[in-house]
mmCIF file of C-alpha atoms in Angstrom:
data_model
loop_
_atom_site.group_PDB
_atom_site.id
_atom_site.type_symbol
_atom_site.label_atom_id
_atom_site.label_comp_id
_atom_site.label_asym_id
_atom_site.label_seq_id
_atom_site.Cartn_x
_atom_site.Cartn_y
_atom_site.Cartn_z
ATOM 1 C CA MET U 1 -0.048 0.048 0.037
ATOM 2 C CA ALA U 2 1.300 3.415 -0.890
ATOM 3 C CA VAL U 3 1.842 5.571 2.190
ATOM 4 C CA LEU U 4 3.319 8.438 0.195
ATOM 5 C CA GLU U 5 1.998 9.336 -3.302
ATOM 6 C CA ILE U 6 3.490 12.077 -5.307
ATOM 7 C CA LYS U 7 1.859 12.989 -8.567
ATOM 8 C CA ASP U 8 3.499 15.227 -11.135
ATOM 9 C CA ILE U 9 4.828 17.895 -8.718
ATOM 10 C CA THR U 10 6.697 20.915 -10.218
ATOM 11 C CA LYS U 11 8.259 23.659 -8.197
ATOM 12 C CA ILE U 12 9.208 26.977 -9.849
ATOM 13 C CA TYR U 13 11.075 29.642 -7.968
ATOM 14 C CA ARG U 14 10.926 33.255 -9.154
ATOM 15 C CA ALA U 15 14.393 34.757 -9.270
ATOM 16 C CA SER U 16 15.234 38.508 -9.662
ATOM 17 C CA GLY U 17 13.202 40.274 -12.312
ATOM 18 C CA LYS U 18 11.099 38.058 -14.459
ATOM 19 C CA SER U 19 13.415 35.048 -14.530
ATOM 20 C CA LYS U 20 12.251 31.690 -13.181
ATOM 21 C CA ILE U 21 14.036 28.641 -11.944
ATOM 22 C CA THR U 22 12.410 25.183 -12.184
ATOM 23 C CA ALA U 23 13.812 23.175 -9.277
ATOM 24 C CA VAL U 24 11.473 20.120 -9.730
ATOM 25 C CA SER U 25 9.564 19.233 -12.950
ATOM 26 C CA GLY U 26 6.896 16.607 -13.214
ATOM 27 C CA VAL U 27 8.115 14.318 -10.377
ATOM 28 C CA SER U 28 5.970 11.294 -9.555
ATOM 29 C CA PHE U 29 6.699 8.342 -7.269
ATOM 30 C CA ASN U 30 5.210 6.334 -4.435
ATOM 31 C CA VAL U 31 6.669 4.908 -1.193
ATOM 32 C CA ASP U 32 4.967 1.811 0.170
ATOM 33 C CA ALA U 33 4.627 0.550 3.773
ATOM 34 C CA GLY U 34 7.527 -1.779 4.687
ATOM 35 C CA GLU U 35 10.121 -0.498 2.284
ATOM 36 C CA VAL U 36 13.231 1.736 2.362
ATOM 37 C CA VAL U 37 13.455 3.938 -0.783
ATOM 38 C CA GLY U 38 16.658 5.754 -1.566
ATOM 39 C CA PHE U 39 16.224 9.234 -3.095
ATOM 40 C CA ILE U 40 19.482 10.191 -4.769
ATOM 41 C CA GLY U 41 20.811 12.777 -7.187
ATOM 42 C CA PRO U 42 23.608 15.319 -7.662
ATOM 43 C CA ASN U 43 23.700 18.579 -5.745
ATOM 44 C CA GLY U 44 21.034 20.930 -7.174
ATOM 45 C CA ALA U 45 19.150 18.100 -8.691
ATOM 46 C CA GLY U 46 15.862 18.787 -6.786
ATOM 47 C CA LYS U 47 16.175 16.401 -3.816
ATOM 48 C CA SER U 48 15.903 18.935 -1.082
ATOM 49 C CA THR U 49 13.090 20.785 -2.792
ATOM 50 C CA THR U 50 11.094 17.549 -3.086
ATOM 51 C CA LEU U 51 11.721 16.622 0.501
ATOM 52 C CA LYS U 52 10.600 20.089 1.691
ATOM 53 C CA ILE U 53 7.392 19.688 -0.312
ATOM 54 C CA ILE U 54 6.691 16.272 1.246
ATOM 55 C CA THR U 55 7.315 17.501 4.811
ATOM 56 C CA GLY U 56 5.270 20.643 4.292
ATOM 57 C CA LEU U 57 8.178 23.126 4.407
ATOM 58 C CA ALA U 58 7.521 24.158 0.806
ATOM 59 C CA ARG U 59 4.544 24.150 -1.453
ATOM 60 C CA ALA U 60 4.583 22.783 -5.026
ATOM 61 C CA THR U 61 3.724 25.033 -7.877
ATOM 62 C CA SER U 62 1.619 22.278 -9.356
ATOM 63 C CA GLY U 63 0.915 18.646 -8.801
ATOM 64 C CA ALA U 64 -0.182 16.766 -5.619
ATOM 65 C CA VAL U 65 1.255 14.978 -2.597
ATOM 66 C CA ALA U 66 -0.814 12.631 -0.422
ATOM 67 C CA ILE U 67 0.209 10.831 2.799
ATOM 68 C CA GLU U 68 -2.096 7.964 3.845
ATOM 69 C CA GLY U 69 -4.506 9.299 1.277
ATOM 70 C CA ASN U 70 -4.564 12.821 2.689
ATOM 71 C CA ASP U 71 -3.629 15.672 0.406
ATOM 72 C CA ILE U 72 -0.934 17.738 2.191
ATOM 73 C CA VAL U 73 -2.633 21.001 1.072
ATOM 74 C CA LYS U 74 -6.324 20.194 1.373
ATOM 75 C CA SER U 75 -5.955 17.965 4.474
ATOM 76 C CA ARG U 76 -2.736 19.217 5.929
ATOM 77 C CA VAL U 77 -3.244 18.248 9.515
ATOM 78 C CA LYS U 78 -4.286 14.666 8.785
ATOM 79 C CA ALA U 79 -1.416 14.279 6.352
ATOM 80 C CA MET U 80 1.383 15.754 8.508
ATOM 81 C CA LYS U 81 0.450 13.731 11.584
ATOM 82 C CA ASN U 82 1.567 10.659 9.600
ATOM 83 C CA VAL U 83 5.067 12.114 8.848
ATOM 84 C CA GLY U 84 8.231 11.957 10.931
ATOM 85 C CA ALA U 85 11.252 13.685 9.539
ATOM 86 C CA ILE U 86 14.923 14.581 10.059
ATOM 87 C CA VAL U 87 16.007 17.149 7.523
ATOM 88 C CA GLU U 88 19.528 18.161 8.159
ATOM 89 C CA ALA U 89 20.512 18.006 11.824
ATOM 90 C CA PRO U 90 17.801 17.185 14.408
ATOM 91 C CA ASP U 91 16.975 20.012 16.868
ATOM 92 C CA MET U 92 17.405 19.393 20.601
ATOM 93 C CA TYR U 93 18.379 21.210 23.760
ATOM 94 C CA LEU U 94 22.013 20.257 24.491
ATOM 95 C CA ASP U 95 21.795 21.082 28.290
ATOM 96 C CA TRP U 96 18.794 18.925 28.746
ATOM 97 C CA THR U 97 18.855 15.109 29.098
ATOM 98 C CA GLY U 98 17.671 12.882 26.350
ATOM 99 C CA LEU U 99 14.573 12.090 28.403
ATOM 100 C CA GLU U 100 13.872 15.789 29.017
ATOM 101 C CA ASN U 101 14.078 16.509 25.331
ATOM 102 C CA MET U 102 11.656 13.637 24.524
ATOM 103 C CA LYS U 103 9.218 14.823 27.252
ATOM 104 C CA TYR U 104 9.256 18.359 25.986
ATOM 105 C CA LEU U 105 8.626 17.425 22.468
ATOM 106 C CA ALA U 106 5.803 15.152 23.563
ATOM 107 C CA SER U 107 4.252 18.075 25.479
ATOM 108 C CA ILE U 108 4.044 20.277 22.381
ATOM 109 C CA SER U 109 3.034 17.540 19.945
ATOM 110 C CA ASN U 110 -0.412 16.337 19.035
ATOM 111 C CA ILE U 111 0.228 12.636 19.867
ATOM 112 C CA GLU U 112 -2.686 10.429 19.004
ATOM 113 C CA MET U 113 -3.656 8.206 21.906
ATOM 114 C CA PRO U 114 -4.660 4.477 21.550
ATOM 115 C CA SER U 115 -8.444 3.945 21.351
ATOM 116 C CA ASP U 116 -8.378 1.791 24.492
ATOM 117 C CA MET U 117 -5.980 3.028 27.146
ATOM 118 C CA GLY U 118 -7.457 0.878 29.835
ATOM 119 C CA GLU U 119 -6.467 2.191 33.247
ATOM 120 C CA TYR U 120 -3.539 4.200 31.859
ATOM 121 C CA SER U 121 -3.566 7.971 31.874
ATOM 122 C CA LYS U 122 -2.404 9.985 28.839
ATOM 123 C CA LYS U 123 0.828 10.847 30.717
ATOM 124 C CA GLU U 124 1.588 7.228 31.422
ATOM 125 C CA VAL U 125 0.966 6.276 27.784
ATOM 126 C CA ILE U 126 3.314 9.039 26.552
ATOM 127 C CA LEU U 127 5.995 8.017 29.087
ATOM 128 C CA ASP U 128 5.754 4.397 28.024
ATOM 129 C CA ARG U 129 6.068 5.484 24.361
ATOM 130 C CA ILE U 130 9.141 7.554 25.233
ATOM 131 C CA ASP U 131 10.800 4.556 27.023
ATOM 132 C CA GLU U 132 9.883 2.299 24.074
ATOM 133 C CA LEU U 133 11.523 4.629 21.571
ATOM 134 C CA LEU U 134 14.631 5.205 23.636
ATOM 135 C CA LYS U 135 15.098 1.419 23.922
ATOM 136 C CA LEU U 136 14.501 1.132 20.155
ATOM 137 C CA VAL U 137 17.336 3.498 19.374
ATOM 138 C CA GLY U 138 19.677 2.196 22.054
ATOM 139 C CA LEU U 139 19.567 5.261 24.333
ATOM 140 C CA TYR U 140 17.561 4.085 27.273
ATOM 141 C CA GLU U 141 20.550 3.605 29.496
ATOM 142 C CA ARG U 142 21.753 7.082 28.643
ATOM 143 C CA ARG U 143 18.366 8.812 28.885
ATOM 144 C CA LYS U 144 19.248 10.766 31.965
ATOM 145 C CA ASP U 145 22.539 12.086 30.536
ATOM 146 C CA LYS U 146 22.737 15.511 29.058
ATOM 147 C CA VAL U 147 22.589 15.548 25.251
ATOM 148 C CA ARG U 148 25.783 17.645 25.246
ATOM 149 C CA SER U 149 27.632 14.493 26.341
ATOM 150 C CA TYR U 150 26.147 12.440 23.456
ATOM 151 C CA SER U 151 28.226 11.487 20.475
ATOM 152 C CA LEU U 152 27.035 12.570 17.012
ATOM 153 C CA GLY U 153 25.648 9.122 16.381
ATOM 154 C CA MET U 154 23.698 9.262 19.674
ATOM 155 C CA LYS U 155 22.327 12.657 18.678
ATOM 156 C CA GLN U 156 21.160 11.276 15.375
ATOM 157 C CA ARG U 157 19.501 8.278 17.151
ATOM 158 C CA LEU U 158 17.752 10.590 19.544
ATOM 159 C CA GLY U 159 16.519 12.587 16.441
ATOM 160 C CA ILE U 160 15.063 9.254 15.066
ATOM 161 C CA ALA U 161 13.300 8.693 18.392
ATOM 162 C CA GLN U 162 11.867 12.291 18.267
ATOM 163 C CA ALA U 163 10.709 11.755 14.740
ATOM 164 C CA LEU U 164 8.817 8.550 15.752
ATOM 165 C CA LEU U 165 6.979 10.035 18.806
ATOM 166 C CA SER U 166 3.627 10.466 16.993
ATOM 167 C CA ARG U 167 3.762 7.036 15.470
ATOM 168 C CA PRO U 168 4.115 8.189 11.902
ATOM 169 C CA LYS U 169 3.526 5.925 8.916
ATOM 170 C CA LEU U 170 6.224 7.778 6.852
ATOM 171 C CA LEU U 171 9.710 8.579 7.946
ATOM 172 C CA VAL U 172 11.721 11.013 5.837
ATOM 173 C CA LEU U 173 15.541 11.146 6.423
ATOM 174 C CA ASP U 174 17.934 13.578 4.859
ATOM 175 C CA GLU U 175 21.622 12.467 5.230
ATOM 176 C CA PRO U 176 20.995 10.422 8.408
ATOM 177 C CA ASN U 177 24.571 9.285 8.444
ATOM 178 C CA ASN U 178 26.299 12.650 8.215
ATOM 179 C CA GLY U 179 29.428 12.649 10.417
ATOM 180 C CA LEU U 180 28.869 9.105 11.769
ATOM 181 C CA ASP U 181 31.728 6.701 12.210
ATOM 182 C CA PRO U 182 31.431 3.144 10.712
ATOM 183 C CA SER U 183 29.751 1.705 13.886
ATOM 184 C CA GLY U 184 27.305 4.581 13.966
ATOM 185 C CA ILE U 185 26.351 4.014 10.312
ATOM 186 C CA ILE U 186 25.708 0.346 11.034
ATOM 187 C CA GLU U 187 23.584 1.229 14.036
ATOM 188 C CA MET U 188 21.567 3.646 11.932
ATOM 189 C CA ARG U 189 21.141 1.104 9.172
ATOM 190 C CA ASN U 190 19.862 -1.488 11.593
ATOM 191 C CA ILE U 191 17.326 0.907 13.127
ATOM 192 C CA ILE U 192 15.999 1.958 9.692
ATOM 193 C CA LEU U 193 15.727 -1.591 8.393
ATOM 194 C CA HIS U 194 13.888 -2.562 11.636
ATOM 195 C CA LEU U 195 11.392 0.284 11.286
ATOM 196 C CA ALA U 196 10.629 -0.661 7.640
ATOM 197 C CA HIS U 197 10.855 -4.434 7.479
ATOM 198 C CA GLU U 198 9.605 -5.253 10.988
ATOM 199 C CA LEU U 199 7.376 -2.353 11.932
ATOM 200 C CA ASN U 200 6.029 -1.908 8.343
ATOM 201 C CA MET U 201 6.921 1.815 8.133
ATOM 202 C CA ALA U 202 7.512 3.563 4.842
ATOM 203 C CA VAL U 203 10.994 5.156 4.752
ATOM 204 C CA LEU U 204 12.326 7.636 2.306
ATOM 205 C CA VAL U 205 16.107 8.321 2.644
ATOM 206 C CA SER U 206 18.204 10.878 0.804
ATOM 207 C CA SER U 207 22.008 10.585 0.940
ATOM 208 C CA HIS U 208 25.193 11.003 -1.053
ATOM 209 C CA GLN U 209 26.748 7.923 0.595
ATOM 210 C CA LEU U 210 25.935 5.553 -2.214
ATOM 211 C CA ALA U 211 27.726 2.498 -0.897
ATOM 212 C CA GLU U 212 25.603 2.683 2.248
ATOM 213 C CA MET U 213 22.451 3.300 0.285
ATOM 214 C CA GLN U 214 23.092 0.179 -1.724
ATOM 215 C CA LEU U 215 23.206 -1.803 1.525
ATOM 216 C CA LEU U 216 20.159 -0.109 3.079
ATOM 217 C CA CYS U 217 17.526 0.545 0.365
ATOM 218 C CA ASP U 218 15.067 -1.815 -1.302
ATOM 219 C CA ARG U 219 14.780 0.416 -4.410
ATOM 220 C CA PHE U 220 16.053 3.754 -5.662
ATOM 221 C CA ILE U 221 14.668 6.962 -7.200
ATOM 222 C CA ILE U 222 17.405 8.832 -9.077
ATOM 223 C CA ILE U 223 16.763 12.414 -9.933
ATOM 224 C CA ASP U 224 18.813 14.835 -12.048
ATOM 225 C CA LYS U 225 18.061 18.415 -13.241
ATOM 226 C CA GLY U 226 14.706 18.298 -11.438
ATOM 227 C CA LYS U 227 13.441 15.135 -13.214
ATOM 228 C CA ILE U 228 13.391 11.450 -12.277
ATOM 229 C CA ILE U 229 15.707 9.551 -14.643
ATOM 230 C CA ALA U 230 15.642 6.011 -13.169
ATOM 231 C CA THR U 231 13.711 3.993 -10.528
ATOM 232 C CA PRO U 232 15.524 0.655 -10.249
ATOM 233 C CA ASN U 233 14.943 -1.828 -7.422
ATOM 234 C CA LYS U 234 17.778 -3.971 -6.224
ATOM 235 C CA ALA U 235 16.968 -6.747 -8.566
ATOM 236 C CA GLU U 236 16.999 -4.377 -11.518
ATOM 237 C CA LEU U 237 19.839 -2.210 -10.369
ATOM 238 C CA PHE U 238 22.554 -3.728 -12.504
ATOM 239 C CA GLU U 239 20.463 -4.449 -15.587
ATOM 240 C CA GLN U 240 21.409 -1.063 -16.840
ATOM 241 C CA ASN U 241 23.957 -2.218 -19.480
ATOM 242 C CA ILE U 242 26.840 -1.244 -17.192
ATOM 243 C CA ASP U 243 30.114 -2.813 -18.184
ATOM 244 C CA ALA U 244 31.311 -5.317 -15.549
ATOM 245 C CA ALA U 245 34.988 -5.916 -14.846
ATOM 246 C CA VAL U 246 35.795 -9.600 -15.549
ATOM 247 C CA THR U 247 38.823 -11.694 -14.845
ATOM 248 C CA ILE U 248 39.262 -15.132 -16.382
ATOM 249 C CA ALA U 249 42.058 -17.505 -15.412
ATOM 250 C CA THR U 250 43.327 -19.752 -18.158
ATOM 251 C CA ASP U 251 46.536 -21.537 -19.317
ATOM 252 C CA ASN U 252 45.949 -20.034 -22.804
ATOM 253 C CA ILE U 253 45.690 -16.291 -22.255
ATOM 254 C CA VAL U 254 46.711 -15.433 -25.863
ATOM 255 C CA GLY U 255 44.141 -17.770 -27.374
ATOM 256 C CA ALA U 256 41.465 -16.467 -24.985
ATOM 257 C CA ARG U 257 42.304 -12.846 -25.830
ATOM 258 C CA ASP U 258 42.157 -13.468 -29.539
ATOM 259 C CA LEU U 259 38.825 -15.360 -29.359
ATOM 260 C CA LEU U 260 37.258 -12.533 -27.271
ATOM 261 C CA LYS U 261 38.332 -10.059 -29.929
ATOM 262 C CA GLU U 262 37.046 -12.174 -32.831
ATOM 263 C CA LYS U 263 33.784 -13.396 -31.329
ATOM 264 C CA PHE U 264 32.754 -10.427 -29.065
ATOM 265 C CA ASP U 265 34.856 -7.525 -30.170
ATOM 266 C CA ILE U 266 36.311 -7.343 -26.591
ATOM 267 C CA GLU U 267 39.732 -5.912 -25.952
ATOM 268 C CA ALA U 268 41.265 -7.934 -23.171
ATOM 269 C CA THR U 269 44.470 -7.249 -21.168
ATOM 270 C CA LEU U 270 46.884 -10.105 -20.630
ATOM 271 C CA LYS U 271 48.130 -10.684 -17.079
ATOM 272 C CA ASN U 272 50.123 -13.482 -15.389
ATOM 273 C CA GLY U 273 47.884 -16.517 -16.023
ATOM 274 C CA HIS U 274 44.643 -14.571 -16.671
ATOM 275 C CA ILE U 275 42.986 -11.942 -18.842
ATOM 276 C CA GLU U 276 41.033 -8.953 -17.768
ATOM 277 C CA PHE U 277 38.294 -6.982 -19.619
ATOM 278 C CA THR U 278 35.032 -5.074 -19.168
ATOM 279 C CA THR U 279 31.834 -5.966 -20.906
ATOM 280 C CA ALA U 280 28.024 -5.774 -20.632
ATOM 281 C CA ILE U 281 27.777 -9.143 -22.358
ATOM 282 C CA ASP U 282 26.685 -12.117 -20.335
ATOM 283 C CA VAL U 283 29.807 -13.702 -18.748
ATOM 284 C CA GLY U 284 28.311 -17.214 -19.003
ATOM 285 C CA GLU U 285 28.021 -16.841 -22.792
ATOM 286 C CA ILE U 286 31.628 -15.848 -22.984
ATOM 287 C CA THR U 287 32.843 -18.674 -20.824
ATOM 288 C CA LYS U 288 30.784 -21.141 -22.833
ATOM 289 C CA GLU U 289 32.373 -19.901 -26.101
ATOM 290 C CA LEU U 290 35.896 -20.192 -24.605
ATOM 291 C CA ILE U 291 35.323 -23.763 -23.490
ATOM 292 C CA LEU U 292 33.657 -24.855 -26.786
ATOM 293 C CA SER U 293 36.807 -23.440 -28.541
ATOM 294 C CA GLY U 294 39.012 -25.795 -26.493
ATOM 295 C CA ILE U 295 40.356 -23.095 -24.107
ATOM 296 C CA ASN U 296 40.708 -24.376 -20.500
ATOM 297 C CA VAL U 297 38.936 -21.996 -18.173
ATOM 298 C CA LYS U 298 40.248 -22.278 -14.636
ATOM 299 C CA GLY U 299 38.176 -19.621 -12.934
ATOM 300 C CA VAL U 300 35.940 -16.631 -13.657
ATOM 301 C CA GLN U 301 35.539 -13.615 -11.439
ATOM 302 C CA ARG U 302 33.107 -10.853 -12.151
ATOM 303 C CA LYS U 303 33.218 -7.586 -10.205
ATOM 304 C CA GLU U 304 29.545 -6.474 -9.805
ATOM 305 C CA ALA U 305 28.721 -2.983 -10.760
ATOM 306 C CA THR U 306 27.743 -0.658 -7.959
ATOM 307 C CA LEU U 307 25.070 1.894 -7.325
ATOM 308 C CA GLU U 308 27.803 4.512 -7.602
ATOM 309 C CA GLU U 309 28.774 3.427 -11.082
ATOM 310 C CA LEU U 310 25.116 3.500 -12.191
ATOM 311 C CA PHE U 311 24.699 6.984 -10.619
ATOM 312 C CA ILE U 312 27.803 8.326 -12.343
ATOM 313 C CA LYS U 313 26.712 6.894 -15.677
ATOM 314 C CA LEU U 314 23.110 8.229 -15.521
ATOM 315 C CA THR U 315 24.008 11.644 -14.288
ATOM 316 C CA ALA U 316 27.043 12.295 -16.454
ATOM 317 C CA GLY U 317 29.525 12.235 -13.543
ATOM 318 C CA GLY U 318 27.194 13.267 -10.785
ATOM 319 C CA LYS U 319 27.104 16.910 -11.757
ATOM 320 C CA SER U 320 23.921 18.869 -12.093
ATOM 321 C CA LYS U 321 23.468 22.325 -13.572
ATOM 322 C CA CYS U 322 20.043 22.775 -12.006
#
């Protein structure tokens, strides 16, 4: 089920005089419950503008955005109550404890209460929710420490807990791993995957850390110059005609090189006991041809293409003029 539905949104900014800048043009996509979607593009491609429109910080010039079926313009309150977001660095009071920050945010937020609270008061339900979230992000034992003493990773995790207070159906994260060390990145990844795959939340993540996005996301939306240019999922990611680096070990490297040139027009490099080349042709077909031609193949190694390579190819080096 689509939690977030974006239909043909365009955002035009008016610059000085009569000039106009189109930051986003005809963008459409959905994010379903239970999935992590990576939203990537070069600087200036339209990512931040799109995220601001989704989170109500900017208004589209045309098009529509709905969250849980509620239009963010016509039914703003209903739509926004289903969104949790961290755009840039999360806000918090450094001289307060993590628990105090959570309590204060809860006090100024319109948190929807369960239909049957039993004998619990509203205050007890909120305190239970805060404890639940602090345990989820691994900060329960540090809840009474001042945020000033938290590492950057801990602050990011507290930001996640803050964003989840109202039980949103959609979580929007902009560069959630900024400044984190490797262990912090892994912790953040595990939290996000738990929210999506186990708690059935829809998660939209924007980041320039493409290697991490490849590990984290179920599918990707690639935007450049204000327009979506590709929407591959993991299964489709490398079916983009990207040349793969291949190494074949053989006791007849000269014969293998000549056959590759003759049959597939592939230029291979000779190494000590193996040949190296790049190709988009199926490696199984190449190996089969070598064997049928009497060339002994000792081993085949194919270096898989990466999200980074696809991104560079599709965005002409990752640079946007938008």
